[in-house]
Coordinates of C-alpha atoms in Angstrom, one line a residue:
M153 CA -15.3 1.6 6.9
E154 CA -12.5 2.7 4.9
H155 CA -12.2 6.3 3.1
L156 CA -10.1 7.5 0.0
I157 CA -8.2 11.2 0.2
Q158 CA -6.9 12.0 -1.8
L159 CA -3.5 14.1 -0.5
H160 CA -0.9 16.6 -1.4
I161 CA 2.3 16.1 -1.2
E162 CA 5.8 18.3 -2.0
R163 CA 9.4 18.0 -0.6
L164 CA 10.1 21.0 1.3
P165 CA 13.6 22.9 0.6
E166 CA 14.7 21.8 4.1
G167 CA 14.2 18.1 3.3
F168 CA 11.4 17.1 4.3
Y169 CA 7.4 16.1 3.2
L170 CA 4.6 17.9 3.2
A171 CA 1.0 16.1 3.0
T172 CA -2.0 18.5 2.7
R173 CA -5.3 18.0 1.8
D174 CA -6.9 21.6 0.5
E175 CA -10.6 20.0 1.2
V176 CA -10.5 19.1 4.2
Q177 CA -9.6 21.4 7.4
G178 CA -6.5 20.7 9.2
L179 CA -5.6 17.8 7.4
I180 CA -1.8 18.4 7.6
A181 CA 1.3 16.2 8.6
Q182 CA 5.7 16.7 8.0
G183 CA 7.0 14.1 8.2
R184 CA 10.8 12.8 7.1
T185 CA 10.7 10.4 4.9
I186 CA 7.5 9.8 2.8
Q187 CA 6.3 7.0 4.8
E188 CA 6.5 8.5 7.7
T189 CA 4.0 12.4 6.1
L190 CA 1.4 8.9 5.1
E191 CA 2.0 7.1 8.4
I192 CA 1.2 11.2 10.2
A193 CA -1.1 12.0 7.6
R194 CA -3.5 9.2 7.9
Y195 CA -3.5 9.3 11.8
V196 CA -4.3 12.6 11.1
A197 CA -7.3 12.1 9.0
K198 CA -8.7 9.3 11.0
K199 CA -8.4 11.4 14.0
L200 CA -10.2 14.9 11.8
I201 CA -12.8 11.6 10.5
E202 CA -13.9 10.6 14.1
A203 CA -14.4 14.6 15.3
Q204 CA -16.7 14.9 11.9
R205 CA -18.5 11.8 13.8
G206 CA -19.3 12.8 16.9
G207 CA -20.1 16.3 15.9
G208 CA -22.9 14.4 13.4
V209 CA -21.7 15.6 10.2
Q210 CA -20.0 13.0 6.7
Q211 CA -17.5 14.8 5.1
F212 CA -15.3 12.1 3.8
A213 CA -16.5 9.8 1.2
P214 CA -16.2 6.3 1.7
A215 CA -13.5 4.4 -0.4
R216 CA -14.3 2.5 -3.5
E217 CA -13.8 -1.5 -4.5
A218 CA -11.2 -0.1 -7.2
F219 CA -9.3 3.1 -7.6
D220 CA -5.7 4.4 -9.5
Y221 CA -3.0 4.5 -7.0
P222 CA 0.0 5.9 -7.3
L223 CA 3.1 3.7 -6.9
V224 CA 6.9 6.5 -6.6
I225 CA 9.7 4.1 -8.2
A226 CA 13.4 5.6 -7.3
T227 CA 15.7 4.7 -8.8

């Protein structure tokens, strides 16, 4: 099953990127690039979802058939 989580990503003064989601307790990821940060966030989110399944809790809604996706292009 796929889940859709909207991440908040910001660039830190040190040059790193930070991904969080207030509604998902424990979802914090930091990386040197946006791609690295997304990969770490995906791993952390997967582990959080798996841990919640073990407790019988289903907090995350499944992904829809259609959704908007922000595409960032650096020029």
